Coordinates of C-alpha atoms in Angstrom, one line a residue:
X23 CA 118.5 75.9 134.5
X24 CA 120.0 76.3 130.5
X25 CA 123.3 76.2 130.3
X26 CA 126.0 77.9 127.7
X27 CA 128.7 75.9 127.3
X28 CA 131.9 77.3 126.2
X29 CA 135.0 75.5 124.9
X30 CA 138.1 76.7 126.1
X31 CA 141.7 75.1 125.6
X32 CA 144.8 76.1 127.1
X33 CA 147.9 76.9 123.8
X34 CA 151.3 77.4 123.3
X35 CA 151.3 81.5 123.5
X36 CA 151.7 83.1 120.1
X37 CA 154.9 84.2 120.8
X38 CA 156.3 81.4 122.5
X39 CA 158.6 79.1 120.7
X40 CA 156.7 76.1 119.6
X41 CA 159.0 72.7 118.9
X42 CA 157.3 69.1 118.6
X43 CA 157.6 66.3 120.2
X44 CA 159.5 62.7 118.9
X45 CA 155.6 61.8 117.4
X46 CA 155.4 65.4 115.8
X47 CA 152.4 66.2 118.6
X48 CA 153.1 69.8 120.4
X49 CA 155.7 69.9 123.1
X50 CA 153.2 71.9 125.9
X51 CA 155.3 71.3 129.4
X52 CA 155.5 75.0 130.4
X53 CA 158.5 73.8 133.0
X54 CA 160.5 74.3 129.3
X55 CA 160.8 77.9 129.3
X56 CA 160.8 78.6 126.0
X57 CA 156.6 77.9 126.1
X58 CA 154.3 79.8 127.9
X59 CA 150.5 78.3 127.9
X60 CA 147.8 80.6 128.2
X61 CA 144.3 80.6 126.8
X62 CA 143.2 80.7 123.5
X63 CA 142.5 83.9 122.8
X64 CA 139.3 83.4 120.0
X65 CA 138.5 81.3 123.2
X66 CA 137.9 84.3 124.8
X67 CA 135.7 85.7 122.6
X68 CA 133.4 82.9 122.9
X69 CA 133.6 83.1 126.7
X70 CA 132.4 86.9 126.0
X71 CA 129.9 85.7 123.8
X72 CA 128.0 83.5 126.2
X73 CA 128.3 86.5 128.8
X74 CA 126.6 89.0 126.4
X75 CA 123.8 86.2 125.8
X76 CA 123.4 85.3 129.5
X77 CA 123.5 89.3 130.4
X78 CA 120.7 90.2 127.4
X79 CA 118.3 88.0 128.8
X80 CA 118.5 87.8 132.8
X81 CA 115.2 86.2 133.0
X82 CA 116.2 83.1 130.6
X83 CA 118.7 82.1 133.8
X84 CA 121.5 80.9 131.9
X85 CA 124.9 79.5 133.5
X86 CA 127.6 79.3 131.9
X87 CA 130.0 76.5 132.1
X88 CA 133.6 76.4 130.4
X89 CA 134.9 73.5 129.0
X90 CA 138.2 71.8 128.2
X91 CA 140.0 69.1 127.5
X92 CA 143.6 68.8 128.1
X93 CA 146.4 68.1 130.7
X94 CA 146.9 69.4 134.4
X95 CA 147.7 73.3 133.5
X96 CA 144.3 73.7 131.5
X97 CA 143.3 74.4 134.7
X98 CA 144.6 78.3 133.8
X99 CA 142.9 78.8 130.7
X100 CA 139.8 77.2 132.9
X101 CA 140.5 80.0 135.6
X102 CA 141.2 82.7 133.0
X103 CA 137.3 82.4 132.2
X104 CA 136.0 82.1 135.7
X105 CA 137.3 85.1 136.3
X106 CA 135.6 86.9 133.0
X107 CA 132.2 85.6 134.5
X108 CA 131.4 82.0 133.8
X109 CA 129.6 80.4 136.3
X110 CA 131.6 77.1 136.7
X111 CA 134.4 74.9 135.2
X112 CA 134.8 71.4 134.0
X113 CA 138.3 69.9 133.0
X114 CA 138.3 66.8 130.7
X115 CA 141.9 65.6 132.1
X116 CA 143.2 62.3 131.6
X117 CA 146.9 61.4 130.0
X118 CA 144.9 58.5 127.5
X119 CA 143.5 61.6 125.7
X120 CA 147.2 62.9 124.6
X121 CA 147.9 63.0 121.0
X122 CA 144.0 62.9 120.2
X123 CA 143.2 64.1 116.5
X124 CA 139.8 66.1 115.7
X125 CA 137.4 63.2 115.6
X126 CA 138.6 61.8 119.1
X127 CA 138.8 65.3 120.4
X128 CA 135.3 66.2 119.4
X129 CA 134.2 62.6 120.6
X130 CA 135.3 63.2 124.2
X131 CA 134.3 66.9 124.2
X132 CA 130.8 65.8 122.9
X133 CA 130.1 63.1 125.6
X134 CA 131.3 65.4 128.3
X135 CA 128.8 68.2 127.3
X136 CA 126.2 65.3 127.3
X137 CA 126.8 65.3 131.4
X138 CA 125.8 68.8 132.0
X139 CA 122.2 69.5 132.7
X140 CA 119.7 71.2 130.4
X141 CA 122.4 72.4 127.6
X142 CA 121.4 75.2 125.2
X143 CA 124.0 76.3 123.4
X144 CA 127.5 75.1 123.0
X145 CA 129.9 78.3 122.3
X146 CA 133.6 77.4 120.7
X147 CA 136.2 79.4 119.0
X148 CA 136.2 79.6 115.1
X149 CA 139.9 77.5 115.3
X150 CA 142.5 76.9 117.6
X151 CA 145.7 79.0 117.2
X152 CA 148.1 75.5 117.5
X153 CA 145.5 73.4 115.6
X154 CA 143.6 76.0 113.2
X155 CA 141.6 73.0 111.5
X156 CA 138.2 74.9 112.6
X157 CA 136.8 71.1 112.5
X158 CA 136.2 70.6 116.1
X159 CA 132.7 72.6 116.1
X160 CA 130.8 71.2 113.3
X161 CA 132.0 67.5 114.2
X162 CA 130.6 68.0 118.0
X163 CA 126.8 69.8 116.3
X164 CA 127.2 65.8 114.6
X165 CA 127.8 63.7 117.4
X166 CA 125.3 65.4 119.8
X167 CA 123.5 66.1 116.9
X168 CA 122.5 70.0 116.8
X169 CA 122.5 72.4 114.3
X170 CA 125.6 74.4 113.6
X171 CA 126.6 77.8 112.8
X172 CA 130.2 78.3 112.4
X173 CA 132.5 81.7 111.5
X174 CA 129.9 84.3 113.1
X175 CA 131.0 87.7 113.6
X176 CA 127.7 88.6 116.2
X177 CA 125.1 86.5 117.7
X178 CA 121.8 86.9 119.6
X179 CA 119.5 84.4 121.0
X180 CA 115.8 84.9 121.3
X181 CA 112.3 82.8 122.1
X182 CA 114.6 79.8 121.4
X183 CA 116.1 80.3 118.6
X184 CA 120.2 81.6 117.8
X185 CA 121.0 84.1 115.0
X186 CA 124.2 85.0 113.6
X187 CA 125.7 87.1 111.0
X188 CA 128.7 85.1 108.9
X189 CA 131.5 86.8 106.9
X190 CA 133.1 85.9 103.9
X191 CA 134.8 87.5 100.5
X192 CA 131.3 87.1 99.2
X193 CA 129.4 89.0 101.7
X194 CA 127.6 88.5 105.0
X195 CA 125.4 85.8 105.8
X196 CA 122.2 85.9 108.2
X197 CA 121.9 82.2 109.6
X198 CA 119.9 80.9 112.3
X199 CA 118.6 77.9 114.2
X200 CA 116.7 76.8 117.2
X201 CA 118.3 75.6 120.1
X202 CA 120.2 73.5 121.1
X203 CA 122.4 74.4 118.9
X204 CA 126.4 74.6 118.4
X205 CA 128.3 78.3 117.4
X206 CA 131.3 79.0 117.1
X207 CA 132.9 82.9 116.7
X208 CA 135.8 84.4 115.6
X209 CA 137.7 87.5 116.3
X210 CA 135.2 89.8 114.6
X211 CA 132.9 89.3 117.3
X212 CA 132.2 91.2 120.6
X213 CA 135.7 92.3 122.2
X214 CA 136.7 90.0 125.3
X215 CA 136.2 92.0 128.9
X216 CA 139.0 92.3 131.1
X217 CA 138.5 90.1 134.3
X218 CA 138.2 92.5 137.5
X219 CA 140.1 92.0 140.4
X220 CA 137.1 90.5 142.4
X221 CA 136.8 88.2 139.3
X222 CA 140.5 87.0 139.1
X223 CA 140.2 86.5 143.2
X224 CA 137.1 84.3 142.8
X225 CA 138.3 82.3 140.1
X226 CA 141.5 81.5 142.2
X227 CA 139.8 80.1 144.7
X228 CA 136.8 78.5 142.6
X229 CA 136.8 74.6 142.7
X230 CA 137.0 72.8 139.4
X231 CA 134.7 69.4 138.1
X232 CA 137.7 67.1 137.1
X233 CA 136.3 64.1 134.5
X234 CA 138.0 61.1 133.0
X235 CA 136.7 59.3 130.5
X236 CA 134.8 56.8 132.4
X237 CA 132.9 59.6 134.0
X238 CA 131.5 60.6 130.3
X239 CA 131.7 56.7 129.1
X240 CA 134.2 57.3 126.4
X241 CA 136.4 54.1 125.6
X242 CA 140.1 54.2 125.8
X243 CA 140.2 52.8 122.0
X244 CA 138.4 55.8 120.9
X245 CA 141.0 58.5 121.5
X246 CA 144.9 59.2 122.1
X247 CA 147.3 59.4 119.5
X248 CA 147.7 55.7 119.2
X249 CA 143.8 55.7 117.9
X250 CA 144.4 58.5 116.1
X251 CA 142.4 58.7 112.4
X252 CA 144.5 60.7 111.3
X253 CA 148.7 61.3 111.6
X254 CA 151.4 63.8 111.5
X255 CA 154.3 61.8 109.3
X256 CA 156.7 64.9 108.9
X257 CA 157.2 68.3 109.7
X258 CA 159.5 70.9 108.6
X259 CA 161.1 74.4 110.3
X260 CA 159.6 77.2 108.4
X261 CA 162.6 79.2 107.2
X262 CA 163.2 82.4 109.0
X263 CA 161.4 85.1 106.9
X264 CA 163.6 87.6 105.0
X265 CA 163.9 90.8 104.8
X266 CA 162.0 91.6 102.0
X267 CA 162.7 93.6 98.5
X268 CA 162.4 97.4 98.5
X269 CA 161.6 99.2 95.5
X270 CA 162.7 102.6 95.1
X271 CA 162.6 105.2 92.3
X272 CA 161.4 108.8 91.8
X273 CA 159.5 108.2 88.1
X274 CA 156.0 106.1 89.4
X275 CA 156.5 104.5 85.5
X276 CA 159.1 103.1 86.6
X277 CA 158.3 102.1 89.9
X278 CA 155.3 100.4 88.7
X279 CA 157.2 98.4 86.2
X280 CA 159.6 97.0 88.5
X281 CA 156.2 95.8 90.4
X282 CA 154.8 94.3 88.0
X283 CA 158.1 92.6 86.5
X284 CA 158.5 91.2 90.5
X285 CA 155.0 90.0 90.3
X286 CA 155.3 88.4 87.2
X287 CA 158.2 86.7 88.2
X288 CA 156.5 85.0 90.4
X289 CA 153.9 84.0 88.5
X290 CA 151.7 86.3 90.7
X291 CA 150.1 88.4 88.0
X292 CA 147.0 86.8 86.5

């Protein structure tokens, strides 16, 4: 049977108070009640995504599987898809991963896709709302290896082969690619569903593949913060925003001199 595989990860909500820990990772305990976890959201447009494909061609007989990798309470950004319509759920969760960087991320996440049958198409989310390097997709299509198309706004899948259209300030981009391949979508793509109640009750009680990384033969040296290619050395509170300058004045000659003299001031005018 080909399988979609989808890459989920449970965040810091985007309204939750977000502090750091002592090695500047992301304090995520939820039993601190200034943070509230919950699925990514661009997570759950690639969870839609692989629904639309799966839907569009019910003789292919794709399943779905959504992926993550994180600590005990991914479980609910796990769930959270379940109950949009994925077909089953694996959870990459064990405490040596903690304080992984992109490269040991992607490493771990790559050799657990490699234990799932018959994999087509690996679905992520442009970026992560607490990370936002984007990274994590294109470094995966290189371990497994695949092709990648990243930043697609729509995507269809046809007698083997993926096409998506790409957005940028210089246009639109048609791109394409037989499969397997890796994709990852933003939120210009297909609006997430909303789960149903049957779907929310289903995914409560659905049963989900736990891994560690000697079930997907991934070395203990290889990931964690302590292996970490790359490190966090400082951070800084960003200062509270103000309240901004108002510019009023009845003559628009005016008005549109004090612009442009604010601009300029800040060396914004080119």
């Amino acid at each position: 049977m080909p399988t979609i595989v989808v890459l989920v990860k449970n965040v810091p909500d985007t309204w939750s108070e977000k502090s750091l820990e002592e090695d500047y990772t992301l304090l995520r305990d939820s039993s601190d009640s200034s943070v509230d976890n919950v699925i990514d959201e661009v997570n759950q447009y690639a969870v839609e995504q692989a629904l639309r494909i799966k839907e569009a061609d019910p003789e292919a007989g794709y399943r779905v599987v959504v992926l993550s990798a994180g600590p005990e309470e991914a479980d609910k950004a796990l769930r959270t898809a379940l109950a949009m319509g994925a077909d089953d759920a694996i959870h990459l969760c064990d405490e040596r991963m903690a304080g992984s960087d992109v490269l040991g991320t992607a490493w771990a996440l790559t050799s657990a896709i490699r234990t799932i049958d018959d994999v087509q198409l690996v679905i992520a989310g442009s970026a992560s709302s607490d990370g936002a390097s984007g990274a994590v997709p294109g470094i995966i299509a290189e371990y497994l290896p695949a092709a990648a198309l990243t930043h697609l706004k729509s995507v269809s899948v046809a007698d083997g082969v993926v096409r998506g259209v790409r957005e940028t300030s210089a246009g639109e981009w048609e791109l394409e690619a037989s499969l397997p391949a890796v994709i990852s979508v933003g939120e210009q793509a297909d609006r997430p569903r909303y789960p149903n109640f049957k779907g929310l009750a289903a995914a409560k009680k659905a049963t989900i593949t736990r891994l560690q990384l000697e079930n997907i033969g991934v070395l203990e040296n290889q990931v964690g913060l302590a292996h970490a290619a790359t490190a966090v050395t400082a951070a800084e509170t960003r200062e509270a925003r103000g309240a901004g300058t108002i510019i009023r004045d009845n003559d628009p000659a005016a008005t549109a001199a004090a612009i442009a003299d604010f601009l300029d001031e800040r060396s914004l005018l080119k």
